[in-house]
XYZ file of C-alpha atoms in Angstrom:
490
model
C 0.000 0.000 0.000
C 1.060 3.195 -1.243
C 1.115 6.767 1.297
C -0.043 8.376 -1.688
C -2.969 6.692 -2.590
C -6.940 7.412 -1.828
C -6.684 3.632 0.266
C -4.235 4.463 2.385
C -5.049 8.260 3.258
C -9.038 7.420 3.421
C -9.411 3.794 4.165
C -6.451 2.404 6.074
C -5.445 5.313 8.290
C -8.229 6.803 9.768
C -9.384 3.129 10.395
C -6.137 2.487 12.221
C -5.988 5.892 14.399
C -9.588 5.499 15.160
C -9.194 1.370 16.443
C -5.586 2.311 18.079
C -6.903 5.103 20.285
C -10.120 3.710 21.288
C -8.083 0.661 22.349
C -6.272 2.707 24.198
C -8.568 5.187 25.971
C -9.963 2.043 27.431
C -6.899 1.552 28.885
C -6.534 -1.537 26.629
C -3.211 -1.289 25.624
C -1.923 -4.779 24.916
C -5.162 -4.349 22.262
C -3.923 -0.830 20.948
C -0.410 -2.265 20.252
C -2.258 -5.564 18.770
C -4.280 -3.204 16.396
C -1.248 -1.325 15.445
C 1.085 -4.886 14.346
C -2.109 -6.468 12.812
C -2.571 -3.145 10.111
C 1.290 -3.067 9.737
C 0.810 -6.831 8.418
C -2.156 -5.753 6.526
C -0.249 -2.493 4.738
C 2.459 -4.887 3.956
C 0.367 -7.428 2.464
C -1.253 -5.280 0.281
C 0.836 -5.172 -2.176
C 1.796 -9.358 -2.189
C 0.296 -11.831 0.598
C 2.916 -14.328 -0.655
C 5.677 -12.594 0.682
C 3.963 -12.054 4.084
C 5.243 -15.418 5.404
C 8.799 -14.666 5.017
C 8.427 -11.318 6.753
C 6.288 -13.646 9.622
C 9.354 -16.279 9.705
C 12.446 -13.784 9.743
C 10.507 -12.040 12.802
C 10.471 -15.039 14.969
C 13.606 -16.075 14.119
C 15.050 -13.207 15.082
C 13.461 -12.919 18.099
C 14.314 -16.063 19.406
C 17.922 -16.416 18.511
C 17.950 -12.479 20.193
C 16.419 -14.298 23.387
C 18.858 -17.329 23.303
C 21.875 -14.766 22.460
C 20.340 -12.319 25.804
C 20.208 -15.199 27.942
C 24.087 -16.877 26.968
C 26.880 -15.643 28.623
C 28.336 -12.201 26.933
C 31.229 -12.960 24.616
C 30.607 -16.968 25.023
C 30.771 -19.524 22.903
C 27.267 -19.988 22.307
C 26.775 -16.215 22.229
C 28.785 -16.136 19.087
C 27.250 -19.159 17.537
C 24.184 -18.090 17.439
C 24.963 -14.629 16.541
C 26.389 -15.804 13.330
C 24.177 -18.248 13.026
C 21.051 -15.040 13.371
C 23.222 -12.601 10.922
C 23.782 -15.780 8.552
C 20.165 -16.410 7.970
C 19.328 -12.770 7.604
C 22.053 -12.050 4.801
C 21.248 -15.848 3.455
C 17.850 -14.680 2.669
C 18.288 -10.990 1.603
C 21.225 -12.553 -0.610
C 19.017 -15.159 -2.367
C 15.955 -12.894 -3.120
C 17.520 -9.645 -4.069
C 21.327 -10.738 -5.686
C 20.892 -14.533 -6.657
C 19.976 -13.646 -9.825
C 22.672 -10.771 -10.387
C 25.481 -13.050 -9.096
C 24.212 -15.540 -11.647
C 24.272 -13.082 -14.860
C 27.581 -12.048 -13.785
C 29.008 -15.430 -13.551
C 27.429 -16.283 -17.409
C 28.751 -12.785 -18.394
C 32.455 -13.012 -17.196
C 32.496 -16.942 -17.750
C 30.486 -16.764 -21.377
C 28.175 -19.745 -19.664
C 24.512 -20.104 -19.430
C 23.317 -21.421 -16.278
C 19.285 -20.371 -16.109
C 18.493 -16.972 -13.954
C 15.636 -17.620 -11.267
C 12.825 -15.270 -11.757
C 12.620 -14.221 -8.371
C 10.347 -10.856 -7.654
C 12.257 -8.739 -4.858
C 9.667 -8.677 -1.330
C 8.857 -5.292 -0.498
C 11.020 -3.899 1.996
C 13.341 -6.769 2.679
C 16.648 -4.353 3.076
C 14.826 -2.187 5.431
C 13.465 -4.847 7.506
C 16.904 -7.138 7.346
C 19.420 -4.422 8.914
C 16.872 -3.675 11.035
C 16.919 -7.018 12.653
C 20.619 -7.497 12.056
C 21.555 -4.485 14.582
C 19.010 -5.865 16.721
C 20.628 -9.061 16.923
C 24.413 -7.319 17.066
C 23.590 -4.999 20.051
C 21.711 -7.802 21.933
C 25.499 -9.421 21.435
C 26.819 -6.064 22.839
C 24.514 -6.151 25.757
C 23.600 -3.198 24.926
C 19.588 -3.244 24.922
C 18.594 -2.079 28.135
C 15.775 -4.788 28.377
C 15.167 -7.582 26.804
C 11.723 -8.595 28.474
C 9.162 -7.197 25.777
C 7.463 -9.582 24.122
C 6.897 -11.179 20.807
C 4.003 -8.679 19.871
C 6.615 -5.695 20.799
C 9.022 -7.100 18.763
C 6.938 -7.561 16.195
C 5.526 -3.694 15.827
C 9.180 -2.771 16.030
C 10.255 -4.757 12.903
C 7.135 -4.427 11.121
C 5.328 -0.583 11.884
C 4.320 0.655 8.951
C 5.738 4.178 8.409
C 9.068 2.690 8.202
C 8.526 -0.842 6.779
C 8.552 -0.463 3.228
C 11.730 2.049 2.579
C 12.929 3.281 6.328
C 14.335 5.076 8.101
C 16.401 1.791 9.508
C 14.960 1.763 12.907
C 17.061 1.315 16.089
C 15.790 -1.025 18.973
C 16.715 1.643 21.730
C 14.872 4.332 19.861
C 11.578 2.559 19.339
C 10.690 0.001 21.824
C 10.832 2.170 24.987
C 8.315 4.319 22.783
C 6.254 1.289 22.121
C 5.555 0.457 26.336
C 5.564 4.506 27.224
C 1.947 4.581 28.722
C 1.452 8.428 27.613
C 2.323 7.767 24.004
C -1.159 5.569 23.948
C -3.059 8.978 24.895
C -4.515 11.051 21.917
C -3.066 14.362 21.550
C -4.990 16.968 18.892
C -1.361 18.623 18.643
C 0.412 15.727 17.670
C -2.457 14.390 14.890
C -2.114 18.046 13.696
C 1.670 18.578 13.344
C 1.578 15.067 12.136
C -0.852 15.528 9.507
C 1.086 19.083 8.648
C 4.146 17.033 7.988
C 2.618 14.295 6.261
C 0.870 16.815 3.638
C 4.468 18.627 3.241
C 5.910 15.163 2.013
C 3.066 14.406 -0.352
C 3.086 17.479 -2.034
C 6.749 16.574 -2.291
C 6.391 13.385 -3.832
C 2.915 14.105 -6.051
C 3.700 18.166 -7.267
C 7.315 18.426 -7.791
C 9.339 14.548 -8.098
C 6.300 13.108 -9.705
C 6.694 15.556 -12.598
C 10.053 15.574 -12.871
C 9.486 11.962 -14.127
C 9.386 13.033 -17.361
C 12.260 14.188 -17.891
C 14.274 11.697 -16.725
C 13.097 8.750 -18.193
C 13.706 9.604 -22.084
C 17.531 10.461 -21.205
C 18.387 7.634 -19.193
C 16.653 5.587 -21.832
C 18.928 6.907 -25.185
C 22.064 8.145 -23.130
C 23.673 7.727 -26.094
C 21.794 9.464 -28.423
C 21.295 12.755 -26.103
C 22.986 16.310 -26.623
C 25.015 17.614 -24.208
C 21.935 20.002 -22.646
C 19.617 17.249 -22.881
C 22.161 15.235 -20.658
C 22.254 18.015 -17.957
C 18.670 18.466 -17.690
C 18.162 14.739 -17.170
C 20.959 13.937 -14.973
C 19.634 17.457 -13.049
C 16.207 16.618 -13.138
C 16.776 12.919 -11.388
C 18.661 14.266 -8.610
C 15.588 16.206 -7.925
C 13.446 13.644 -8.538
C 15.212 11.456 -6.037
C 15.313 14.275 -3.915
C 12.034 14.744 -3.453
C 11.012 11.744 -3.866
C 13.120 10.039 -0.577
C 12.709 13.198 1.159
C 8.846 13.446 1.279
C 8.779 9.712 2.190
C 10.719 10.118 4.851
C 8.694 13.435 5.679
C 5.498 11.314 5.615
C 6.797 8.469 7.964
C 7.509 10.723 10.084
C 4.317 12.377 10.096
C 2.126 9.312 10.216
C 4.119 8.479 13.318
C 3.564 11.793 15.124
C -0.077 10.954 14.646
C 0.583 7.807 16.604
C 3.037 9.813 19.421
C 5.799 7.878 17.952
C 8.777 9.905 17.262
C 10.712 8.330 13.948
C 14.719 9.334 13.664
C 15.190 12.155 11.323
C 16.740 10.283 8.321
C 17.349 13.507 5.806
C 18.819 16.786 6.123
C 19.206 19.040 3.342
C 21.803 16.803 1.562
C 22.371 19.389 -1.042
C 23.347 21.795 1.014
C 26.595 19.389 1.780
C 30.274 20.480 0.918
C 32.000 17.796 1.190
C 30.796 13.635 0.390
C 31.236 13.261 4.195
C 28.767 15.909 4.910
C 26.572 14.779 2.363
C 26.238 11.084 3.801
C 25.580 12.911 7.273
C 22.445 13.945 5.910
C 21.726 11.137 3.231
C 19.639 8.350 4.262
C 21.378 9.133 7.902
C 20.168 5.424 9.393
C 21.733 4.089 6.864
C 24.790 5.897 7.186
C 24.722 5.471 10.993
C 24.255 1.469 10.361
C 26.890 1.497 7.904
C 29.402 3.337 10.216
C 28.658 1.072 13.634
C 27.984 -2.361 11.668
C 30.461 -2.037 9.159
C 33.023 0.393 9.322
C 33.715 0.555 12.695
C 33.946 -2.976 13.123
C 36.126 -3.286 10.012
C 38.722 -0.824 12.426
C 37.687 2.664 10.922
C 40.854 4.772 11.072
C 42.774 2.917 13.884
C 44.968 0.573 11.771
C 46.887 3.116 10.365
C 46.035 5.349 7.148
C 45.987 2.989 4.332
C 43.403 0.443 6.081
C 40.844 3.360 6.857
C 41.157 4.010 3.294
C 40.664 0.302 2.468
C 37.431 0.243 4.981
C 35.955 3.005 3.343
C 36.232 1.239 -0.077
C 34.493 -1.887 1.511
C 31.868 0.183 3.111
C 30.643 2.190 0.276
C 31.096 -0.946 -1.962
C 28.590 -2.523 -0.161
C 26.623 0.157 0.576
C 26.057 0.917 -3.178
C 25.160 -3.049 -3.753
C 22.805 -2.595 -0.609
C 20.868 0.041 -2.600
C 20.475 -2.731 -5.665
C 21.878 -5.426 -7.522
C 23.091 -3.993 -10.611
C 26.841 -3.406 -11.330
C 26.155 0.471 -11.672
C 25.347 0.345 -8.287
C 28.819 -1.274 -7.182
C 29.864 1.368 -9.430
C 27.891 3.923 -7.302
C 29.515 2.810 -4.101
C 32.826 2.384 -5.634
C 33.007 6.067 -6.767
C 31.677 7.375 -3.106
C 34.030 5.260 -1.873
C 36.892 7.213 -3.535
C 35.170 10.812 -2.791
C 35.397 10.076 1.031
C 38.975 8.479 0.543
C 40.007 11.814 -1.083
C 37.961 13.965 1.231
C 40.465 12.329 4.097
C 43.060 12.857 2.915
C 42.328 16.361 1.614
C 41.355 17.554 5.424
C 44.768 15.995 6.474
C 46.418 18.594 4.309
C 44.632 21.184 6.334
C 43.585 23.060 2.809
C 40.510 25.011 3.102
C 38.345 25.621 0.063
C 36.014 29.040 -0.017
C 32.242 27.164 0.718
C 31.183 27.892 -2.919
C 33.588 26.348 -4.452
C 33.568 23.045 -2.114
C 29.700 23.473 -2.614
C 30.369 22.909 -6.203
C 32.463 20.075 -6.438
C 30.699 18.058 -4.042
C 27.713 18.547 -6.433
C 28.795 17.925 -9.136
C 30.670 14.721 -8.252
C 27.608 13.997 -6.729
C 25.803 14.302 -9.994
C 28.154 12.692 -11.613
C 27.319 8.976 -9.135
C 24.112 9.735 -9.531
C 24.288 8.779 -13.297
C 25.294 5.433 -12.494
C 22.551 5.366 -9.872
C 20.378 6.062 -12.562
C 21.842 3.991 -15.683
C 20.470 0.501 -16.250
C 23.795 -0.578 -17.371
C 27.936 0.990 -17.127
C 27.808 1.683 -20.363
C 24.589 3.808 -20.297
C 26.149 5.679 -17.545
C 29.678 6.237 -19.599
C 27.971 7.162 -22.313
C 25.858 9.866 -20.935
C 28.680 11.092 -18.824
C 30.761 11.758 -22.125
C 28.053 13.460 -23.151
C 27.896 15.841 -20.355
C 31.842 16.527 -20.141
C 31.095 17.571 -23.832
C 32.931 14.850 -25.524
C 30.694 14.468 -28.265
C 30.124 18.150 -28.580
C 28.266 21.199 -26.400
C 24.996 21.761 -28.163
C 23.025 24.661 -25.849
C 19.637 25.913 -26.851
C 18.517 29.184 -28.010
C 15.025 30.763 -29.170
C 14.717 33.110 -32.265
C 14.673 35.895 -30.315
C 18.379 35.416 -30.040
C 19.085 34.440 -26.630
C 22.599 33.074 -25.687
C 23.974 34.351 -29.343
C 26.684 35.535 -27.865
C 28.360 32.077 -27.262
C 28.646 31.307 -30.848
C 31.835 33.388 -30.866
C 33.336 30.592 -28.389
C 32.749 27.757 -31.175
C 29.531 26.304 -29.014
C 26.771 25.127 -31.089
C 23.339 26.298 -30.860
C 20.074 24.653 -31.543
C 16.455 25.856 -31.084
C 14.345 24.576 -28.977
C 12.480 21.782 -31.341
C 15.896 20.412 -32.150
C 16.116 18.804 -28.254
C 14.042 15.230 -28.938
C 13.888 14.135 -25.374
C 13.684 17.356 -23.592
C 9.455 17.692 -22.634
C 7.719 20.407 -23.328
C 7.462 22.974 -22.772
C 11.108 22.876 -23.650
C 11.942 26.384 -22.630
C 10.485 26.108 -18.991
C 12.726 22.712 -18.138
C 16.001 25.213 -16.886
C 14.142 27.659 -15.384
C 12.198 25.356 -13.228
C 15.102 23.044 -12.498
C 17.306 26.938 -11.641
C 14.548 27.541 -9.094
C 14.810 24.107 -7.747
C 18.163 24.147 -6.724
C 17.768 27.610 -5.038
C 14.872 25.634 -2.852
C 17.294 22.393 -1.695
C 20.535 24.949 -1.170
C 18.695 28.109 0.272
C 15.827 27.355 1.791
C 15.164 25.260 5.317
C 13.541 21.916 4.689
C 10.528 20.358 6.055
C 11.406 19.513 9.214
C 12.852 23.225 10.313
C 10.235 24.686 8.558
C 7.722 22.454 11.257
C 9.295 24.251 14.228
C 7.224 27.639 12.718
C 3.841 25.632 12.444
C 1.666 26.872 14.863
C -2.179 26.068 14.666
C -3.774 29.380 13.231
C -5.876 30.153 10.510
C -2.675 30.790 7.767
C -1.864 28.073 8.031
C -4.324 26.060 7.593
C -5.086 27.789 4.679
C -2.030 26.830 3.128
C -1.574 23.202 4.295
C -5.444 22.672 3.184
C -4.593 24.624 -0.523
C -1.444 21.934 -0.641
C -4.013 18.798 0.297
C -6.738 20.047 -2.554
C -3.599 19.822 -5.434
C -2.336 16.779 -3.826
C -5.467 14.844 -4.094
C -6.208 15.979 -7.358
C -3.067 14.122 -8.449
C -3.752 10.897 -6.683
C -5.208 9.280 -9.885
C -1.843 8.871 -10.670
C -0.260 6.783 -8.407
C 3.684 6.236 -8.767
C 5.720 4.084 -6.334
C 8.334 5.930 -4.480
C 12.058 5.353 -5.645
C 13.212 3.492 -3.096
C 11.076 1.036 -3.452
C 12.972 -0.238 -6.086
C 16.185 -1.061 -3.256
């Protein structure tokens, strides 16, 4: 079930705030949490009931071998054993549903055989849902959940609550649980259903105004990267780092908001990434649970910076590697991770040297060599992604547009080709509106606060209402046209 669609917003939620606080305001709480794990299962299932099982089995399993690892001795034997044993199973399964068949393809490619590619369909949310269990299980090794009594029905809401189930944030046992048995958050406060639905309203217009339409004009330049002008490249590659922009960003504005509603409080998991300048300040604010998983699960435990300087550089490497195969299972992915793996190996040892760069100009090349990942994130194969990166760098020429009325005539002197308008094949019309728009765009991610700063102004008066009810009218009136949200797709 999609958060933009008519069954969710008018069907699914009111019917689940409506049973989860009556629950509770008969002091039935055990019911209210009950209610709240049974319409997780139901969102989930929406989309595929076959894939339901697995999500049933993997939480069980995790919460047992979590109770057999709480009750063994700390750093045992056993401990360990059945630690491995927990993390085995998770990456066993995430392995086999979401890479067998890329493993497979890239042994026929590099091998020239043919074994026969499973048709396996990805489950819905399987990444989110599998890190989520595997730090579970990893600080339950640590010792470090403060207690391990809840039961099976906490555990499951945890794993499974529906905000965050489908594309995150990766949730953190010490951040939610406590939440989950906190007698207060089962009380209804008006404030909280209205900042909640405030926020959830931002995201959606998000999602359905701005990185819906942006769609677009991605699609037709991804799809003949080779074939594209050097403006038409730009525009595309521009126009998908938008679209993802919004896209993740008003997901992750609506989880949030959905579990205000409920007096749950979900991490903040994206902060004005564009604003970054430098990659490591960019993956403070990208997908930050992921980033915070990926530094404590991976990179710290790999030693981080305290074997000497060549080994952090080599756990970087590893880290992003994996991280950009995390997002998919596609070799422009590895590709992806590969090439953020290098930006935060040179961004290391640039700060070592102590040089400072004036803020624009760091600004600028962390965009732009954040644009240029982003193609590979984007291609469906390496050469797609070479190929429209030549274009951009203006090896196959620098073709800018121009109207009749003479506008940008003045770079013909420099030997730059111009074209008018009707000359660009895969730019949409109207042609001439694409830069503008996408101009005024990047003023909005750089310059102006996000979501979640701009929620600390909300206060409950008349303006705005106005203006969060005049968002809601042109957000349902595009909710004939439901489109999944990016992430989805990882």
């Amino acid at each position: 079930m999609l958060f933009n669609s008519y069954a969710f917003i008018f069907v699914f939620l009111p019917i689940t705030l409506i049973l989860f606080f009556s629950l509770a305001s008969l002091r039935l709480t055990r019911g209210s949490l009950a209610v709240l794990t049974l319409a997780s299962l139901v969102f989930y299932a929406y989309w595929s009931w076959v894939y339901l099982p697995l999500l049933l089995i993997s939480i069980v399993f995790n919460y047992l071998i979590g109770k057999r690892i709480s009750k063994a001795d700390r750093g045992s034997k056993l401990s360990q054993i059945l630690l491995l044993v927990g993390i085995g199973v998770n990456l066993a399964l995430l392995g086999y549903y979401k890479y067998a068949g890329f493993f497979i393809s890239s042994i026929n490619h590099f091998s020239h055989s043919n074994s026969p590619i499973p048709d396996i369909i990805l489950p819905l949310g399987i990444s989110f849902y599998t890190f989520t269990q595997t730090a579970y299980l990893v600080d339950t090794y640590r010792s470090e959940i403060q207690d391990s009594n809840y039961d099976l029905l906490t555990y499951s809401l945890f794993v499974t609550f529906f905000p965050h189930l489908i594309a995150g944030p990766i949730l953190h046992h010490k951040d939610m649980i406590p939440q989950f048995q906190r007698l207060r958050n089962f009380v209804f406060y008006h404030e909280n259903l209205v900042r909640g639905l405030t926020l959830f309203v931002l995201g959606l217009s998000k999602k359905l105004l701005i990185a819906d339409n942006l769609s677009p004009w991605v699609a037709p330049i991804f799809d003949h990267s080779s074939h594209t002008t050097f403006s038409e490249a730009w525009v595309g590659t521009l126009s998908y780092a938008f679209q993802l922009y919004f896209d993740f960003s008003g997901y992750c504005d609506m989880a949030i908001g959905l579990g205000w509603m409920l007096n749950i409080n979900l991490p903040a998991n994206f902060n004005s990434p564009y604003k970054a300048i430098s990659i490591s300040d960019f993956w403070l604010r990208w997908h930050i649970t992921l980033s915070n998983f990926l530094r404590d699960y991976l990179y710290i435990p790999l030693g981080a910076n305290r074997l000497g300087e060549v080994r952090q550089y080599l756990n970087l490497m590893i880290t992003m590697l994996l991280a950009g195969l995390w997002h998919g299972a596609n070799w422009t992915f590895v590709v992806f991770g590969g090439l953020h793996g290098v930006y935060l190996c040179v961004d290391q040892w640039w700060r070592k040297q102590e040089i400072s760069l004036p803020k624009w100009l760091a600004w600028s090349v962390t965009f732009v060599a954040l644009l240029f990942s982003l193609v590979f994130f984007r291609s469906h194969t390496v050469g797609d992604a070479i190929a429209l990166l030549q274009v951009m760098i203006g090896f196959k020429g620098i073709v800018l547009p121009f109207n009749p009325q003479g506008y940008f005539s003045v770079l013909t002197h420099f030997g730059v080709q111009l074209q008018e308008w009707s000359f660009f094949a895969y730019l949409p019309p109207p042609e001439e509106q694409s830069i503008g728009k996408l101009i005024g765009l990047l003023l909005v991610v750089t310059l102006l606060p996000n979501t979640l700063q701009i929620m600390e102004w909300v206060q409950p008066t008349w303006r705005w209402a106005t203006v969060v009810g005049i968002l809601s009218g042109f957000c349902f009136l595009s909710l004939n046209h439901v489109a999944e949200f990016l992430y989805f797709q990882f």
